[in-house]
Coordinates of C-alpha atoms (C1' of nucleotides) in Angstrom, one line a residue:
Chain A
M2 CA -26.4 11.4 -80.9
F3 CA -29.5 10.6 -78.8
A4 CA -32.6 8.6 -79.7
L5 CA -36.0 8.7 -78.0
V6 CA -37.8 5.4 -78.5
D7 CA -41.5 5.7 -77.6
C8 CA -44.1 3.0 -77.7
N9 CA -47.2 4.1 -79.7
N10 CA -50.4 4.2 -77.6
F11 CA -48.6 1.9 -75.2
Y12 CA -51.4 0.5 -73.0
A13 CA -53.8 0.0 -75.9
S14 CA -51.0 -1.7 -77.9
C15 CA -50.2 -4.1 -75.0
E16 CA -53.9 -5.2 -75.0
R17 CA -53.7 -5.8 -78.8
V18 CA -50.7 -8.1 -78.5
F19 CA -52.8 -10.7 -76.7
N20 CA -56.2 -10.0 -78.1
P21 CA -55.9 -9.8 -81.9
N22 CA -59.6 -9.0 -82.1
L23 CA -58.6 -5.5 -81.1
Q24 CA -56.4 -5.0 -84.1
G25 CA -57.7 -2.2 -86.3
Q26 CA -60.4 -1.4 -83.8
P27 CA -60.8 1.7 -81.7
V28 CA -59.5 0.8 -78.2
A29 CA -59.5 2.9 -75.0
I30 CA -57.9 2.1 -71.6
L31 CA -59.2 3.4 -68.3
S32 CA -57.4 4.7 -65.2
N33 CA -57.6 3.0 -61.9
N34 CA -61.1 2.5 -60.6
D35 CA -62.3 2.7 -64.3
G36 CA -62.3 6.5 -64.0
C37 CA -61.2 8.2 -67.1
V38 CA -59.5 7.4 -70.4
I39 CA -55.7 7.3 -70.2
S40 CA -54.7 5.5 -73.5
R41 CA -56.3 5.4 -76.9
S42 CA -55.6 3.6 -80.1
D43 CA -55.2 5.7 -83.3
E44 CA -58.7 4.7 -84.3
A45 CA -60.2 5.9 -81.0
K46 CA -58.3 9.2 -81.3
A47 CA -59.6 9.6 -84.9
I48 CA -63.2 9.2 -83.7
G49 CA -62.7 12.0 -81.3
L50 CA -62.5 10.3 -77.8
P51 CA -60.4 12.8 -75.8
M52 CA -57.6 12.0 -73.4
G53 CA -58.8 12.1 -69.8
A54 CA -62.4 11.7 -70.7
P55 CA -64.4 10.6 -67.6
I56 CA -65.9 7.3 -68.9
F57 CA -69.3 7.8 -67.2
K58 CA -69.8 10.8 -69.4
W59 CA -68.5 9.1 -72.6
E60 CA -70.1 5.7 -72.2
A61 CA -72.8 6.3 -74.8
F62 CA -70.3 7.8 -77.2
C63 CA -68.1 4.7 -76.9
K64 CA -71.0 2.4 -77.4
A65 CA -72.3 4.3 -80.4
N66 CA -68.8 4.2 -82.0
N67 CA -68.0 0.7 -81.0
I68 CA -65.0 1.7 -79.0
K69 CA -63.6 -1.3 -77.0
V70 CA -63.1 0.0 -73.5
L71 CA -60.8 -1.8 -71.0
S72 CA -59.6 -1.4 -67.4
S73 CA -55.9 -0.8 -67.0
N74 CA -53.8 -3.9 -66.4
Y75 CA -50.5 -2.7 -64.9
P76 CA -48.9 -6.0 -64.2
L77 CA -49.2 -6.6 -68.0
Y78 CA -48.0 -3.2 -69.0
G79 CA -45.1 -3.2 -66.6
D80 CA -43.9 -6.6 -67.8
M81 CA -44.3 -5.6 -71.5
S82 CA -42.3 -2.4 -70.7
S83 CA -39.4 -4.3 -69.2
R84 CA -39.3 -6.6 -72.3
V85 CA -39.2 -3.6 -74.6
M86 CA -36.5 -1.9 -72.6
S87 CA -34.3 -4.9 -72.4
I88 CA -34.3 -5.2 -76.2
L89 CA -32.9 -1.7 -76.3
E90 CA -29.9 -2.9 -74.4
H91 CA -28.9 -4.9 -77.4
F92 CA -28.4 -1.7 -79.3
T93 CA -26.5 0.4 -76.9
P94 CA -25.4 0.2 -73.2
D95 CA -26.4 3.8 -72.6
I96 CA -30.1 3.9 -71.7
E97 CA -32.3 6.1 -69.6
V98 CA -35.7 4.5 -69.0
Y99 CA -37.7 7.7 -68.9
S100 CA -41.2 6.3 -68.3
I101 CA -43.1 3.1 -68.7
D102 CA -43.3 3.5 -72.4
E103 CA -40.3 5.5 -73.5
S104 CA -36.5 5.5 -73.2
F105 CA -33.7 7.8 -74.2
I106 CA -30.6 6.1 -75.5
E107 CA -27.3 7.6 -76.4
F108 CA -24.9 6.5 -79.1
K109 CA -21.6 7.4 -77.4
A110 CA -19.0 5.3 -79.1
F111 CA -20.6 5.2 -82.6
K112 CA -18.1 6.2 -85.2
K113 CA -19.3 8.6 -87.9
P114 CA -20.4 8.3 -90.6
F115 CA -23.0 6.0 -89.2
D116 CA -26.4 5.2 -90.7
F117 CA -28.7 6.2 -87.7
E118 CA -31.8 5.9 -89.8
D119 CA -31.1 2.3 -90.6
Y120 CA -30.2 1.6 -87.0
G121 CA -33.5 3.2 -85.8
N122 CA -35.3 1.0 -88.2
Q123 CA -33.6 -2.1 -86.8
I124 CA -34.7 -1.1 -83.3
R125 CA -38.3 -0.6 -84.4
T126 CA -38.4 -3.8 -86.3
R127 CA -36.9 -5.9 -83.5
I128 CA -39.2 -4.5 -80.8
L129 CA -42.2 -5.1 -83.0
K130 CA -41.2 -8.6 -83.9
W131 CA -40.2 -9.7 -80.4
T132 CA -43.0 -8.0 -78.4
G133 CA -45.7 -6.9 -80.9
I134 CA -45.4 -3.3 -79.7
P135 CA -45.2 -0.6 -82.4
T136 CA -42.7 2.2 -81.6
S137 CA -41.6 5.6 -83.0
V138 CA -37.9 6.6 -83.0
G139 CA -36.5 10.1 -83.0
I140 CA -32.8 10.6 -83.4
A141 CA -30.9 13.9 -82.9
P142 CA -27.8 15.5 -81.4
T143 CA -29.6 16.4 -78.1
K144 CA -32.4 15.0 -75.9
A145 CA -34.9 17.8 -76.5
L146 CA -34.3 17.5 -80.3
S147 CA -34.8 13.7 -80.2
K148 CA -38.2 14.4 -78.6
V149 CA -39.0 16.7 -81.5
A150 CA -37.8 14.1 -84.0
N151 CA -39.9 11.5 -82.3
K152 CA -43.0 13.7 -82.8
V153 CA -42.2 14.0 -86.5
A154 CA -41.8 10.3 -86.8
R155 CA -45.1 9.7 -85.0
K156 CA -47.0 12.3 -87.0
F157 CA -45.9 11.2 -90.5
P158 CA -45.7 7.4 -90.3
A159 CA -46.1 7.0 -94.1
R160 CA -43.2 9.2 -94.9
T161 CA -40.9 8.4 -92.0
K162 CA -41.7 4.7 -91.5
G163 CA -41.6 5.6 -87.8
V164 CA -38.0 6.8 -87.7
Y165 CA -36.8 10.4 -88.1
V166 CA -33.3 11.7 -87.8
I167 CA -32.4 15.4 -87.3
D168 CA -28.8 15.4 -88.5
S169 CA -28.5 18.8 -90.2
E170 CA -29.1 22.4 -89.4
E171 CA -31.7 22.5 -92.2
K172 CA -33.7 19.7 -90.7
R173 CA -33.4 21.1 -87.2
I174 CA -34.9 24.5 -88.3
K175 CA -37.6 22.8 -90.3
A176 CA -38.7 20.6 -87.4
L177 CA -38.6 23.5 -84.9
K178 CA -40.7 25.6 -87.1
W179 CA -43.2 22.8 -87.5
I180 CA -43.6 21.9 -83.8
K181 CA -46.1 24.0 -81.9
I182 CA -44.8 25.6 -78.7
E183 CA -47.3 23.7 -76.5
D184 CA -46.0 20.4 -77.9
V185 CA -42.4 21.0 -76.9
W186 CA -41.1 18.8 -74.1
G187 CA -40.9 20.9 -70.9
I188 CA -43.4 23.6 -72.0
G189 CA -46.7 23.1 -70.2
M190 CA -49.9 25.1 -70.0
G191 CA -48.5 27.9 -67.8
L192 CA -45.5 28.6 -70.0
T193 CA -47.5 28.3 -73.2
K194 CA -49.8 31.1 -72.0
K195 CA -46.9 33.4 -71.2
L196 CA -45.0 32.6 -74.4
K197 CA -48.0 33.1 -76.6
R198 CA -48.4 36.5 -75.2
K199 CA -44.9 37.1 -76.4
N200 CA -46.1 35.9 -79.9
C201 CA -44.0 32.8 -79.5
K202 CA -45.9 30.1 -81.3
T203 CA -43.3 27.5 -82.3
A204 CA -40.2 25.9 -80.9
Y205 CA -38.3 27.9 -83.4
D206 CA -39.8 31.2 -82.0
F207 CA -38.7 30.0 -78.5
T208 CA -35.1 29.6 -79.6
Q209 CA -35.1 33.1 -81.0
L210 CA -35.8 34.6 -77.5
S211 CA -32.8 36.1 -75.8
N212 CA -31.2 34.1 -73.0
E213 CA -31.6 37.1 -70.6
W214 CA -35.3 37.3 -71.3
I215 CA -35.8 33.6 -70.6
R216 CA -33.7 33.8 -67.5
T217 CA -35.6 36.7 -66.0
H218 CA -39.1 35.5 -66.8
F219 CA -38.6 31.8 -66.3
S220 CA -35.9 29.7 -64.7
I221 CA -32.7 27.9 -65.5
I222 CA -34.8 24.9 -66.7
E223 CA -36.1 26.8 -69.7
L224 CA -32.7 28.1 -70.6
R225 CA -31.3 24.6 -70.7
L226 CA -34.2 23.6 -72.9
K227 CA -33.4 26.4 -75.3
R228 CA -29.8 25.4 -75.6
D229 CA -30.8 21.8 -76.1
L230 CA -33.2 22.8 -78.9
E231 CA -30.4 24.9 -80.5
G232 CA -28.5 21.7 -80.8
I233 CA -26.0 22.3 -78.0
P234 CA -26.1 19.2 -75.8
T235 CA -27.1 20.4 -72.4
L236 CA -29.5 17.8 -70.9
Q237 CA -27.6 14.6 -70.0
L238 CA -28.6 11.0 -70.2
E239 CA -29.7 10.0 -66.6
E240 CA -29.0 6.3 -66.2
D241 CA -29.3 6.1 -62.4
K242 CA -33.0 6.2 -61.8
T243 CA -33.0 5.4 -58.1
K244 CA -36.2 7.1 -56.9
K245 CA -36.1 10.1 -54.5
A246 CA -39.7 9.6 -53.4
I247 CA -42.1 6.7 -53.5
A248 CA -45.8 7.0 -53.3
T249 CA -48.9 4.8 -53.1
T250 CA -52.1 6.8 -53.3
R251 CA -55.6 5.7 -54.4
S252 CA -59.1 6.7 -54.7
F253 CA -61.6 4.4 -53.1
E254 CA -64.5 2.7 -54.9
Y255 CA -66.8 4.3 -52.4
T256 CA -66.4 7.1 -49.8
Y257 CA -65.4 6.2 -46.2
S258 CA -66.5 8.1 -43.2
D259 CA -65.1 5.7 -40.5
I260 CA -61.6 5.5 -39.3
D261 CA -61.4 1.7 -39.5
N262 CA -61.6 1.4 -43.2
I263 CA -59.2 4.3 -43.7
K264 CA -56.7 2.8 -41.2
E265 CA -56.8 -0.4 -43.2
R266 CA -56.2 1.4 -46.5
I267 CA -53.3 3.4 -45.1
S268 CA -51.7 0.3 -43.7
T269 CA -51.9 -1.4 -47.1
F270 CA -50.5 1.7 -48.9
A271 CA -47.7 1.9 -46.3
T272 CA -46.8 -1.7 -46.9
S273 CA -46.8 -1.2 -50.6
C274 CA -44.4 1.8 -50.2
A275 CA -42.1 -0.3 -47.9
E276 CA -42.0 -3.1 -50.5
K277 CA -41.1 -0.6 -53.3
L278 CA -38.4 0.7 -51.0
R279 CA -36.9 -2.7 -50.4
K280 CA -37.1 -3.4 -54.1
Q281 CA -34.8 -0.5 -54.9
K282 CA -32.7 -1.2 -51.7
S283 CA -33.6 2.1 -50.1
S284 CA -34.8 3.2 -46.6
C285 CA -36.8 6.3 -45.8
H286 CA -36.5 9.0 -43.2
V287 CA -39.9 10.7 -43.7
I288 CA -43.4 9.4 -44.1
I289 CA -46.2 11.5 -45.4
V290 CA -49.8 10.5 -45.0
M291 CA -52.6 12.3 -46.9
L292 CA -56.4 12.1 -46.9
R293 CA -58.9 13.9 -48.9
S294 CA -62.6 14.1 -49.6
D295 CA -64.2 13.8 -53.1
R296 CA -63.1 17.0 -54.8
H297 CA -65.8 16.6 -57.5
K298 CA -68.6 16.7 -54.9
K299 CA -68.8 20.5 -54.5
D300 CA -71.8 20.4 -52.2
S301 CA -70.5 18.1 -49.5
P302 CA -67.9 19.3 -46.9
Q303 CA -64.4 19.2 -48.2
H304 CA -61.3 18.2 -46.2
K305 CA -57.8 17.8 -47.6
V306 CA -55.0 17.2 -45.2
S307 CA -51.6 15.7 -45.0
T308 CA -49.1 15.3 -42.2
S309 CA -45.5 14.1 -42.1
V310 CA -43.6 12.0 -39.7
N311 CA -39.8 12.2 -39.2
L312 CA -38.3 8.9 -38.2
S313 CA -35.3 8.8 -35.8
Y314 CA -33.6 6.3 -38.0
P315 CA -34.2 5.3 -41.7
T316 CA -36.2 2.1 -42.3
N317 CA -37.8 0.0 -45.0
S318 CA -39.6 -2.2 -42.5
S319 CA -43.3 -2.6 -43.3
L320 CA -44.1 -2.9 -39.6
I321 CA -42.6 0.4 -38.7
I322 CA -43.8 2.3 -41.8
S323 CA -47.3 0.9 -41.4
N324 CA -47.5 1.7 -37.7
C325 CA -46.3 5.3 -38.2
A326 CA -48.6 5.9 -41.1
V327 CA -51.7 4.5 -39.2
N328 CA -50.9 6.7 -36.1
A329 CA -50.4 9.7 -38.4
V330 CA -53.7 9.2 -40.2
M331 CA -55.6 8.9 -36.9
S332 CA -54.3 12.4 -36.0
I333 CA -55.6 14.0 -39.1
F334 CA -58.9 12.1 -39.6
K335 CA -62.0 14.2 -39.0
E336 CA -65.5 12.9 -38.2
G337 CA -68.3 13.7 -40.6
I338 CA -66.2 13.9 -43.7
K339 CA -66.7 11.5 -46.6
Y340 CA -63.2 10.5 -47.6
K341 CA -62.6 9.4 -51.2
R342 CA -58.8 9.2 -51.5
A343 CA -55.8 8.5 -49.3
G344 CA -52.1 8.0 -49.8
V345 CA -48.7 7.3 -48.3
I346 CA -45.5 8.9 -49.6
V347 CA -42.1 8.0 -48.3
M348 CA -39.2 10.5 -48.7
G349 CA -35.7 11.2 -47.5
L350 CA -34.5 8.0 -49.2
V351 CA -31.0 6.6 -48.5
P352 CA -29.4 3.4 -49.5
E353 CA -30.5 0.7 -47.1
D354 CA -26.9 -0.5 -46.5
N355 CA -25.7 3.0 -45.8
V356 CA -27.8 4.1 -42.9
Q357 CA -26.7 6.7 -40.3
L358 CA -26.8 5.0 -37.0
N359 CA -28.7 6.7 -34.2
L360 CA -27.2 6.8 -30.7
F361 CA -30.4 6.4 -28.8
D362 CA -32.8 4.4 -31.0
S363 CA -32.4 1.8 -33.6
E364 CA -34.4 -0.7 -35.6
N365 CA -35.1 -4.2 -34.2
P366 CA -32.5 -6.3 -36.0
K367 CA -35.1 -9.0 -36.6
H368 CA -37.1 -6.8 -39.0
Y369 CA -34.6 -7.1 -41.8
P370 CA -34.7 -11.0 -42.1
L371 CA -38.4 -10.9 -41.5
M372 CA -39.0 -8.5 -44.4
N373 CA -36.7 -10.7 -46.6
S374 CA -38.8 -13.7 -45.8
I375 CA -42.1 -11.9 -46.5
D376 CA -40.8 -10.6 -49.8
S377 CA -39.7 -14.0 -51.0
L378 CA -42.9 -15.8 -49.9
N379 CA -45.0 -13.2 -51.6
K380 CA -42.9 -13.5 -54.7
K381 CA -43.1 -17.3 -54.7
Y382 CA -46.8 -17.6 -53.9
G383 CA -48.1 -14.3 -55.3
D384 CA -51.2 -12.4 -54.5
Y385 CA -49.8 -11.0 -51.2
K386 CA -50.2 -14.2 -49.2
I387 CA -48.3 -12.6 -46.3
K388 CA -49.9 -9.4 -44.9
L389 CA -49.9 -7.4 -41.7
G390 CA -52.7 -8.1 -39.3
N391 CA -54.1 -4.6 -39.7
Q392 CA -54.6 -5.1 -43.5
D393 CA -57.7 -6.3 -45.2
L394 CA -57.4 -10.1 -44.7
K395 CA -60.8 -10.9 -46.2
R396 CA -60.2 -9.1 -49.4
T397 CA -63.3 -7.0 -49.0
W398 CA -61.6 -4.0 -50.5
K399 CA -61.3 -3.8 -54.3
M400 CA -60.6 -1.4 -57.1
R401 CA -63.3 -1.1 -59.6
Q402 CA -61.9 -3.0 -62.6
E403 CA -64.9 -4.2 -64.5
R404 CA -63.2 -4.7 -67.9
L405 CA -59.9 -6.2 -67.0
S406 CA -57.9 -8.3 -69.4
P407 CA -56.0 -11.4 -68.1
R408 CA -52.4 -11.0 -66.8
Y409 CA -51.1 -13.0 -69.7
T410 CA -47.4 -12.6 -69.0
T411 CA -47.2 -12.5 -65.2
N412 CA -49.7 -15.1 -63.9
I413 CA -49.5 -18.7 -64.9
K414 CA -53.3 -19.2 -64.7
D415 CA -53.8 -16.4 -67.2
I416 CA -51.3 -17.7 -69.8
I417 CA -52.6 -17.5 -73.3
V418 CA -53.9 -20.7 -74.9
V419 CA -52.8 -21.5 -78.5
K420 CA -55.4 -23.4 -80.4
Chain B
dT29 C1' -25.8 61.2 -42.8
dC30 C1' -23.5 56.7 -41.8
dT31 C1' -25.5 50.0 -39.1
dG32 C1' -21.2 43.8 -42.9
dG33 C1' -20.7 39.9 -45.5
dG34 C1' -20.9 35.3 -46.6
dG35 C1' -22.8 31.1 -46.1
dT36 C1' -26.1 26.5 -45.3
dC37 C1' -30.3 24.1 -44.8
dC38 C1' -35.2 23.5 -44.9
dT39 C1' -39.9 24.1 -46.6
dA40 C1' -43.8 25.4 -49.4
dG41 C1' -45.4 26.2 -53.7
dG42 C1' -45.3 26.0 -58.5
dA43 C1' -43.9 24.4 -62.8
dC44 C1' -43.3 20.3 -65.5
dC45 C1' -43.3 15.1 -67.2
dC46 C1' -45.6 10.4 -68.3
Chain C
dT4 C1' -73.7 6.4 -59.1
dC5 C1' -69.4 7.7 -61.9
dT6 C1' -63.7 12.3 -62.7
dG7 C1' -56.0 8.4 -62.0
dG8 C1' -51.6 7.8 -60.2
dG9 C1' -46.7 8.6 -59.7
dG10 C1' -42.8 11.2 -60.3
dT11 C1' -39.0 15.4 -61.1
dC12 C1' -36.7 19.9 -60.5
dC13 C1' -36.4 24.9 -59.2
dT14 C1' -37.3 29.2 -56.5
dA15 C1' -38.1 32.3 -52.8
dG16 C1' -38.1 33.1 -48.2
dG17 C1' -37.1 32.1 -43.5
dA18 C1' -34.1 30.4 -39.9
dC19 C1' -29.8 29.7 -38.7
dC20 C1' -24.4 29.8 -38.6
dC21 C1' -19.8 32.4 -38.3

DNA sequence: TCTGGGGTCCTAGGACCC
DNA sequence: TCTGGGGTCCTAGGACCC
């Protein structure tokens, strides 16, 4: 059996843990740069604030309905996430951390008969008690079905108490007939359109399509999904989550038309990618740099470009990645464009201790200990005390975060005060 | 009349997820 | 004034190999 443990309205719930005034209130969390709504409490959903709402268009609505609007606080959410996930390890060793707010777990060595509903309840209760985060738990014989069960648990909290188990053919059919096709994991907008034309409205209808039809009109992915929904375990738990690509991309608070500001941003994004690489002990072969104008400004000239650089040897040195990225961005930058967004993506990742040596070219051996020192100093003193010379040393650059809550769990100055 | 067969690797684009 | 960020996988087609 598999379980999907999903944190309810995760970001909004994290904020509530440390600010009890938000309990029972409508709460909305904004994306980076305070752009649009990316998490809502149940109350905010009930009032009708949609997902993805650009806040500048919904400001009056939020005010009128007394919705508490906050900037996103990723250090807090990331830390709360790892607390939740580590609690799950007490229940089973087989965990796939699927996203910041949900994990699949598998019950491999559990002897039947076993009371999964009771176990699910214990999981919910402990996470709530130890972290303050409410969760929903769906349990079923396959991953796709555990996703469905999770939706049932979430939708009917009074009846399910937040835990739903699909453990019979009857319950499987009932749940599949209940869930709309567009709410099925793996069926997005494009597929929904095609399926509705086939008069396929629920997950159950989907499982009634022939394998041949699915294979000709879609791909192997959808066929696997069908089998999983039929109760035949097809999708496996993926415990090794070493990333295959790492990106840092951001919109700017304002637009930039000069290369200097953009070079600084690219260097900072490249440094951030290099740090993430070192954290997962990988090196990269390829660096992609992208630059684009404001896509919402239809009347000003648009420019969207990217370029990639192949390295002659893999690296995770901030110096090399930053240099390559800055050189690359200079080659694609065009005068007269108002740029609003830029990014660095590193790909072709290999384990850092398993690099293919190059006959003609290799990394300066001093970089490795240098990066180690930088990482440990930044970890010890925080706030990126050590930077490259081509980064913003005066901290003039900032993300718009006008409604940010304190970093309660990751910054000693922000620790909560008990009266 | 009639022109093989079996592979690999890479890339761009498209679909999906949170 | 103002609209996020970070991932995954699959397919088709082209280039190349013997």
